Amino acid sequence: MSRVIFIGPPGSGKSSVGKALARELGLTYEDTDASVTSISGRSIAAIFAELGESGFRKLEREVVLAALASNIQVLSLGGGAVLDPDVQAAIKASEGTVIYLTIGLRYALSRIGNKGDRPLVASDPEKQWLKITSSREPIYRSLATIVKSTDNKKPQEVAHEIAQLIGSAHE
Ligand code: S3P
């Protein structure tokens, strides 16, 4: 089984579906946002507050490039990680199955909630989410092997559908 990489906007379920897929198939898993948090010892919101978005992107870039160079089998990337050209090149070079998870605004907003742990969409979530999602859409699509909607579905359901798609592609 080659590597599986999850990309997509905030709230699309990259972490929950990635984790569920790794569990279902018995594969190793890394969530790069969780790695940024554990390596820096700070929450994403704290990193944005102290270093700004550019400081966060530098940390994220290092963590994501290291994850892509490792042999972790299932990777969930932060929604904006694909903005970096070197990350885009590394994803293409990794020959993994890249799964772009899509989600409608209504479902995304209910998942994002008001927890304040997503600084880019913390103020005016609806407007900000639409803005970042539509501007990144061409990048997500250009990298994707599979595009999968997670609207109204449980992470385990989406993971199971993906496991079957990947399984049949490898038969
Ligand atoms: C971001 C998405 C977040 C996190 C950071 C920036 C983005 O991850 O990396 O807040 O630029 O879209 P999720 O996609 O898991 O919310």
PDB file of C-alpha atoms and ligand atoms in Angstrom:
ATOM      1  CA  MET A   1       0.000   0.000   0.000  1.00  0.00           C
ATOM      2  CA  SER A   2       1.496   3.317  -1.010  1.00  0.00           C
ATOM      3  CA  ARG A   3       1.052   6.465   1.018  1.00  0.00           C
ATOM      4  CA  VAL A   4      -2.251   8.300   1.429  1.00  0.00           C
ATOM      5  CA  ILE A   5      -2.213  12.101   1.827  1.00  0.00           C
ATOM      6  CA  PHE A   6      -5.286  14.075   2.879  1.00  0.00           C
ATOM      7  CA  ILE A   7      -5.697  17.675   1.742  1.00  0.00           C
ATOM      8  CA  GLY A   8      -8.642  20.089   1.797  1.00  0.00           C
ATOM      9  CA  PRO A   9     -10.079  23.115   3.569  1.00  0.00           C
ATOM     10  CA  PRO A  10     -10.536  23.525   7.334  1.00  0.00           C
ATOM     11  CA  GLY A  11     -13.438  21.448   8.618  1.00  0.00           C
ATOM     12  CA  SER A  12     -13.377  18.964   5.725  1.00  0.00           C
ATOM     13  CA  GLY A  13     -12.428  16.097   8.044  1.00  0.00           C
ATOM     14  CA  LYS A  14      -8.777  15.521   7.081  1.00  0.00           C
ATOM     15  CA  SER A  15      -7.736  14.593  10.621  1.00  0.00           C
ATOM     16  CA  SER A  16     -10.750  12.500  11.594  1.00  0.00           C
ATOM     17  CA  VAL A  17     -10.959  10.640   8.261  1.00  0.00           C
ATOM     18  CA  GLY A  18      -7.172  10.159   8.099  1.00  0.00           C
ATOM     19  CA  LYS A  19      -7.121   8.720  11.599  1.00  0.00           C
ATOM     20  CA  ALA A  20     -10.092   6.452  10.844  1.00  0.00           C
ATOM     21  CA  LEU A  21      -8.486   5.215   7.596  1.00  0.00           C
ATOM     22  CA  ALA A  22      -5.175   4.460   9.343  1.00  0.00           C
ATOM     23  CA  ARG A  23      -7.060   2.573  12.055  1.00  0.00           C
ATOM     24  CA  GLU A  24      -9.144   0.593   9.547  1.00  0.00           C
ATOM     25  CA  LEU A  25      -6.130  -0.443   7.485  1.00  0.00           C
ATOM     26  CA  GLY A  26      -3.611  -0.742  10.349  1.00  0.00           C
ATOM     27  CA  LEU A  27      -1.339   1.957   8.907  1.00  0.00           C
ATOM     28  CA  THR A  28       0.885   4.540  10.593  1.00  0.00           C
ATOM     29  CA  TYR A  29      -0.569   8.040  10.830  1.00  0.00           C
ATOM     30  CA  GLU A  30       0.572  11.638  11.250  1.00  0.00           C
ATOM     31  CA  ASP A  31      -1.454  14.824  11.484  1.00  0.00           C
ATOM     32  CA  THR A  32       0.940  17.648  10.611  1.00  0.00           C
ATOM     33  CA  ASP A  33      -0.987  20.273  12.622  1.00  0.00           C
ATOM     34  CA  ALA A  34      -0.600  18.032  15.685  1.00  0.00           C
ATOM     35  CA  SER A  35       3.134  17.709  14.922  1.00  0.00           C
ATOM     36  CA  VAL A  36       3.549  21.499  14.623  1.00  0.00           C
ATOM     37  CA  THR A  37       1.824  21.840  18.000  1.00  0.00           C
ATOM     38  CA  SER A  38       3.864  19.161  19.744  1.00  0.00           C
ATOM     39  CA  ILE A  39       7.216  20.232  18.262  1.00  0.00           C
ATOM     40  CA  SER A  40       6.718  23.920  19.070  1.00  0.00           C
ATOM     41  CA  GLY A  41       4.985  23.269  22.406  1.00  0.00           C
ATOM     42  CA  ARG A  42       2.305  25.822  21.491  1.00  0.00           C
ATOM     43  CA  SER A  43      -1.198  25.714  20.079  1.00  0.00           C
ATOM     44  CA  ILE A  44      -1.749  26.777  16.457  1.00  0.00           C
ATOM     45  CA  ALA A  45      -3.620  29.836  17.749  1.00  0.00           C
ATOM     46  CA  ALA A  46      -0.670  30.765  20.001  1.00  0.00           C
ATOM     47  CA  ILE A  47       1.785  30.388  17.110  1.00  0.00           C
ATOM     48  CA  PHE A  48      -0.327  32.687  14.929  1.00  0.00           C
ATOM     49  CA  ALA A  49      -0.604  35.193  17.781  1.00  0.00           C
ATOM     50  CA  GLU A  50       3.142  35.209  18.480  1.00  0.00           C
ATOM     51  CA  LEU A  51       4.674  34.720  15.031  1.00  0.00           C
ATOM     52  CA  GLY A  52       1.876  35.646  12.631  1.00  0.00           C
ATOM     53  CA  GLU A  53       0.779  33.568   9.677  1.00  0.00           C
ATOM     54  CA  SER A  54       4.217  33.710   8.033  1.00  0.00           C
ATOM     55  CA  GLY A  55       5.872  32.330  11.191  1.00  0.00           C
ATOM     56  CA  PHE A  56       3.324  29.528  11.314  1.00  0.00           C
ATOM     57  CA  ARG A  57       3.866  28.724   7.619  1.00  0.00           C
ATOM     58  CA  LYS A  58       7.635  28.377   8.166  1.00  0.00           C
ATOM     59  CA  LEU A  59       7.125  25.872  10.975  1.00  0.00           C
ATOM     60  CA  GLU A  60       4.412  24.089   9.015  1.00  0.00           C
ATOM     61  CA  ARG A  61       6.585  23.841   5.901  1.00  0.00           C
ATOM     62  CA  GLU A  62       9.419  22.134   7.816  1.00  0.00           C
ATOM     63  CA  VAL A  63       7.086  19.703   9.537  1.00  0.00           C
ATOM     64  CA  VAL A  64       5.181  18.843   6.336  1.00  0.00           C
ATOM     65  CA  LEU A  65       8.327  18.362   4.236  1.00  0.00           C
ATOM     66  CA  ALA A  66       9.776  16.103   6.956  1.00  0.00           C
ATOM     67  CA  ALA A  67       6.541  14.103   7.117  1.00  0.00           C
ATOM     68  CA  LEU A  68       6.500  13.719   3.321  1.00  0.00           C
ATOM     69  CA  ALA A  69      10.121  12.513   3.437  1.00  0.00           C
ATOM     70  CA  SER A  70       9.332   9.976   6.179  1.00  0.00           C
ATOM     71  CA  ASN A  71       7.679   6.606   5.754  1.00  0.00           C
ATOM     72  CA  ILE A  72       4.456   7.452   7.612  1.00  0.00           C
ATOM     73  CA  GLN A  73       1.681   5.827   5.577  1.00  0.00           C
ATOM     74  CA  VAL A  74      -1.298   8.148   6.150  1.00  0.00           C
ATOM     75  CA  LEU A  75      -0.771  11.919   6.388  1.00  0.00           C
ATOM     76  CA  SER A  76      -3.330  14.642   7.107  1.00  0.00           C
ATOM     77  CA  LEU A  77      -1.970  18.071   6.154  1.00  0.00           C
ATOM     78  CA  GLY A  78      -3.163  21.401   7.532  1.00  0.00           C
ATOM     79  CA  GLY A  79      -5.498  23.122   5.072  1.00  0.00           C
ATOM     80  CA  GLY A  80      -2.968  25.742   3.960  1.00  0.00           C
ATOM     81  CA  ALA A  81       0.116  23.503   3.730  1.00  0.00           C
ATOM     82  CA  VAL A  82      -0.384  23.084  -0.019  1.00  0.00           C
ATOM     83  CA  LEU A  83       0.215  26.819  -0.586  1.00  0.00           C
ATOM     84  CA  ASP A  84       3.953  26.218  -0.386  1.00  0.00           C
ATOM     85  CA  PRO A  85       5.481  25.369  -3.816  1.00  0.00           C
ATOM     86  CA  ASP A  86       8.036  22.984  -2.256  1.00  0.00           C
ATOM     87  CA  VAL A  87       5.228  21.149  -0.454  1.00  0.00           C
ATOM     88  CA  GLN A  88       3.318  20.905  -3.748  1.00  0.00           C
ATOM     89  CA  ALA A  89       6.408  19.478  -5.451  1.00  0.00           C
ATOM     90  CA  ALA A  90       7.022  17.008  -2.614  1.00  0.00           C
ATOM     91  CA  ILE A  91       3.405  15.810  -2.738  1.00  0.00           C
ATOM     92  CA  LYS A  92       3.679  15.233  -6.488  1.00  0.00           C
ATOM     93  CA  ALA A  93       7.008  13.452  -6.066  1.00  0.00           C
ATOM     94  CA  SER A  94       5.748  11.216  -3.258  1.00  0.00           C
ATOM     95  CA  GLU A  95       3.603   9.150  -5.652  1.00  0.00           C
ATOM     96  CA  GLY A  96       1.026   8.754  -2.910  1.00  0.00           C
ATOM     97  CA  THR A  97      -2.730   8.728  -3.300  1.00  0.00           C
ATOM     98  CA  VAL A  98      -3.771  12.325  -2.645  1.00  0.00           C
ATOM     99  CA  ILE A  99      -7.300  12.628  -1.333  1.00  0.00           C
ATOM    100  CA  TYR A 100      -8.945  16.022  -1.530  1.00  0.00           C
ATOM    101  CA  LEU A 101     -11.796  16.112   0.971  1.00  0.00           C
ATOM    102  CA  THR A 102     -14.496  18.604   0.032  1.00  0.00           C
ATOM    103  CA  ILE A 103     -17.272  19.910   2.221  1.00  0.00           C
ATOM    104  CA  GLY A 104     -20.103  22.411   1.841  1.00  0.00           C
ATOM    105  CA  LEU A 105     -20.048  25.671   3.792  1.00  0.00           C
ATOM    106  CA  ARG A 106     -22.939  24.680   6.075  1.00  0.00           C
ATOM    107  CA  TYR A 107     -21.243  21.451   7.213  1.00  0.00           C
ATOM    108  CA  ALA A 108     -17.807  23.059   7.468  1.00  0.00           C
ATOM    109  CA  LEU A 109     -19.095  25.819   9.709  1.00  0.00           C
ATOM    110  CA  SER A 110     -20.777  23.383  12.046  1.00  0.00           C
ATOM    111  CA  ARG A 111     -17.543  21.386  12.324  1.00  0.00           C
ATOM    112  CA  ILE A 112     -15.326  24.418  12.789  1.00  0.00           C
ATOM    113  CA  GLY A 113     -17.605  25.736  15.542  1.00  0.00           C
ATOM    114  CA  ASN A 114     -16.526  28.563  17.763  1.00  0.00           C
ATOM    115  CA  LYS A 115     -13.556  26.916  19.422  1.00  0.00           C
ATOM    116  CA  GLY A 116     -11.148  29.622  18.267  1.00  0.00           C
ATOM    117  CA  ASP A 117      -8.433  27.095  17.368  1.00  0.00           C
ATOM    118  CA  ARG A 118      -8.484  28.022  13.661  1.00  0.00           C
ATOM    119  CA  PRO A 119      -7.117  31.565  13.602  1.00  0.00           C
ATOM    120  CA  LEU A 120      -7.630  32.114   9.851  1.00  0.00           C
ATOM    121  CA  VAL A 121     -11.373  31.686  10.164  1.00  0.00           C
ATOM    122  CA  ALA A 122     -11.801  32.940  13.734  1.00  0.00           C
ATOM    123  CA  SER A 123     -13.312  36.276  12.759  1.00  0.00           C
ATOM    124  CA  ASP A 124     -16.240  36.059  10.329  1.00  0.00           C
ATOM    125  CA  PRO A 125     -15.855  32.284   9.735  1.00  0.00           C
ATOM    126  CA  GLU A 126     -18.316  32.155   6.833  1.00  0.00           C
ATOM    127  CA  LYS A 127     -16.608  34.860   4.773  1.00  0.00           C
ATOM    128  CA  GLN A 128     -13.067  33.738   5.616  1.00  0.00           C
ATOM    129  CA  TRP A 129     -13.758  30.049   4.996  1.00  0.00           C
ATOM    130  CA  LEU A 130     -15.317  30.774   1.577  1.00  0.00           C
ATOM    131  CA  LYS A 131     -12.413  33.040   0.675  1.00  0.00           C
ATOM    132  CA  ILE A 132      -9.625  30.603   1.524  1.00  0.00           C
ATOM    133  CA  THR A 133     -11.489  27.583   0.166  1.00  0.00           C
ATOM    134  CA  SER A 134     -12.248  29.126  -3.236  1.00  0.00           C
ATOM    135  CA  SER A 135      -8.769  30.584  -3.649  1.00  0.00           C
ATOM    136  CA  ARG A 136      -7.157  27.192  -2.866  1.00  0.00           C
ATOM    137  CA  GLU A 137      -9.580  25.065  -4.877  1.00  0.00           C
ATOM    138  CA  PRO A 138      -7.375  24.976  -8.046  1.00  0.00           C
ATOM    139  CA  ILE A 139      -4.367  23.855  -5.976  1.00  0.00           C
ATOM    140  CA  TYR A 140      -6.313  21.144  -4.146  1.00  0.00           C
ATOM    141  CA  ARG A 141      -7.730  19.875  -7.464  1.00  0.00           C
ATOM    142  CA  SER A 142      -4.392  19.933  -9.251  1.00  0.00           C
ATOM    143  CA  LEU A 143      -2.813  17.724  -6.579  1.00  0.00           C
ATOM    144  CA  ALA A 144      -5.742  15.342  -6.035  1.00  0.00           C
ATOM    145  CA  THR A 145      -5.918  11.733  -7.164  1.00  0.00           C
ATOM    146  CA  ILE A 146      -9.347  11.296  -5.566  1.00  0.00           C
ATOM    147  CA  VAL A 147     -11.908  13.996  -4.676  1.00  0.00           C
ATOM    148  CA  LYS A 148     -14.343  12.948  -1.972  1.00  0.00           C
ATOM    149  CA  SER A 149     -17.169  14.848  -0.314  1.00  0.00           C
ATOM    150  CA  THR A 150     -17.555  14.431   3.444  1.00  0.00           C
ATOM    151  CA  ASP A 151     -20.883  16.304   3.675  1.00  0.00           C
ATOM    152  CA  ASN A 152     -23.125  14.775   6.295  1.00  0.00           C
ATOM    153  CA  LYS A 153     -20.974  11.648   6.654  1.00  0.00           C
ATOM    154  CA  LYS A 154     -19.206  10.122   9.646  1.00  0.00           C
ATOM    155  CA  PRO A 155     -15.395   9.905   9.393  1.00  0.00           C
ATOM    156  CA  GLN A 156     -15.566   6.091   9.560  1.00  0.00           C
ATOM    157  CA  GLU A 157     -17.985   5.985   6.598  1.00  0.00           C
ATOM    158  CA  VAL A 158     -15.735   8.175   4.448  1.00  0.00           C
ATOM    159  CA  ALA A 159     -12.648   6.214   5.543  1.00  0.00           C
ATOM    160  CA  HIS A 160     -14.343   2.945   4.641  1.00  0.00           C
ATOM    161  CA  GLU A 161     -15.318   4.226   1.178  1.00  0.00           C
ATOM    162  CA  ILE A 162     -11.749   5.400   0.619  1.00  0.00           C
ATOM    163  CA  ALA A 163     -10.322   2.068   1.819  1.00  0.00           C
ATOM    164  CA  GLN A 164     -12.465   0.318  -0.798  1.00  0.00           C
ATOM    165  CA  LEU A 165     -11.476   2.742  -3.558  1.00  0.00           C
ATOM    166  CA  ILE A 166      -7.794   2.351  -2.747  1.00  0.00           C
ATOM    167  CA  GLY A 167      -8.138  -1.414  -2.430  1.00  0.00           C
ATOM    168  CA  SER A 168      -9.801  -1.734  -5.845  1.00  0.00           C
ATOM    169  CA  ALA A 169      -7.186   0.538  -7.438  1.00  0.00           C
ATOM    170  CA  HIS A 170      -4.479  -1.830  -6.203  1.00  0.00           C
ATOM    171  CA  GLU A 171      -6.167  -5.080  -7.342  1.00  0.00           C
TER     172      GLU A 171
HETATM  173  C1  S3P B   1      -5.043  26.402   8.232  1.00  0.00           C
HETATM  174  C2  S3P B   1      -5.708  25.262   8.589  1.00  0.00           C
HETATM  175  C3  S3P B   1      -5.539  24.644   9.908  1.00  0.00           C
HETATM  176  C4  S3P B   1      -4.188  25.005  10.511  1.00  0.00           C
HETATM  177  C5  S3P B   1      -4.009  26.492  10.522  1.00  0.00           C
HETATM  178  C6  S3P B   1      -4.065  27.083   9.112  1.00  0.00           C
HETATM  179  C7  S3P B   1      -5.267  26.936   6.881  1.00  0.00           C
HETATM  180  O1  S3P B   1      -5.653  23.222   9.780  1.00  0.00           O
HETATM  181  O2  S3P B   1      -3.151  24.395   9.811  1.00  0.00           O
HETATM  182  O3  S3P B   1      -4.993  27.048  11.334  1.00  0.00           O
HETATM  183  O4  S3P B   1      -4.488  27.762   6.398  1.00  0.00           O
HETATM  184  O5  S3P B   1      -6.262  26.514   6.235  1.00  0.00           O
HETATM  185  P1  S3P B   1      -7.044  22.484   9.403  1.00  0.00           P
HETATM  186  O6  S3P B   1      -7.142  22.477   7.917  1.00  0.00           O
HETATM  187  O7  S3P B   1      -6.883  21.129   9.977  1.00  0.00           O
HETATM  188  O8  S3P B   1      -8.141  23.267  10.047  1.00  0.00           O
END
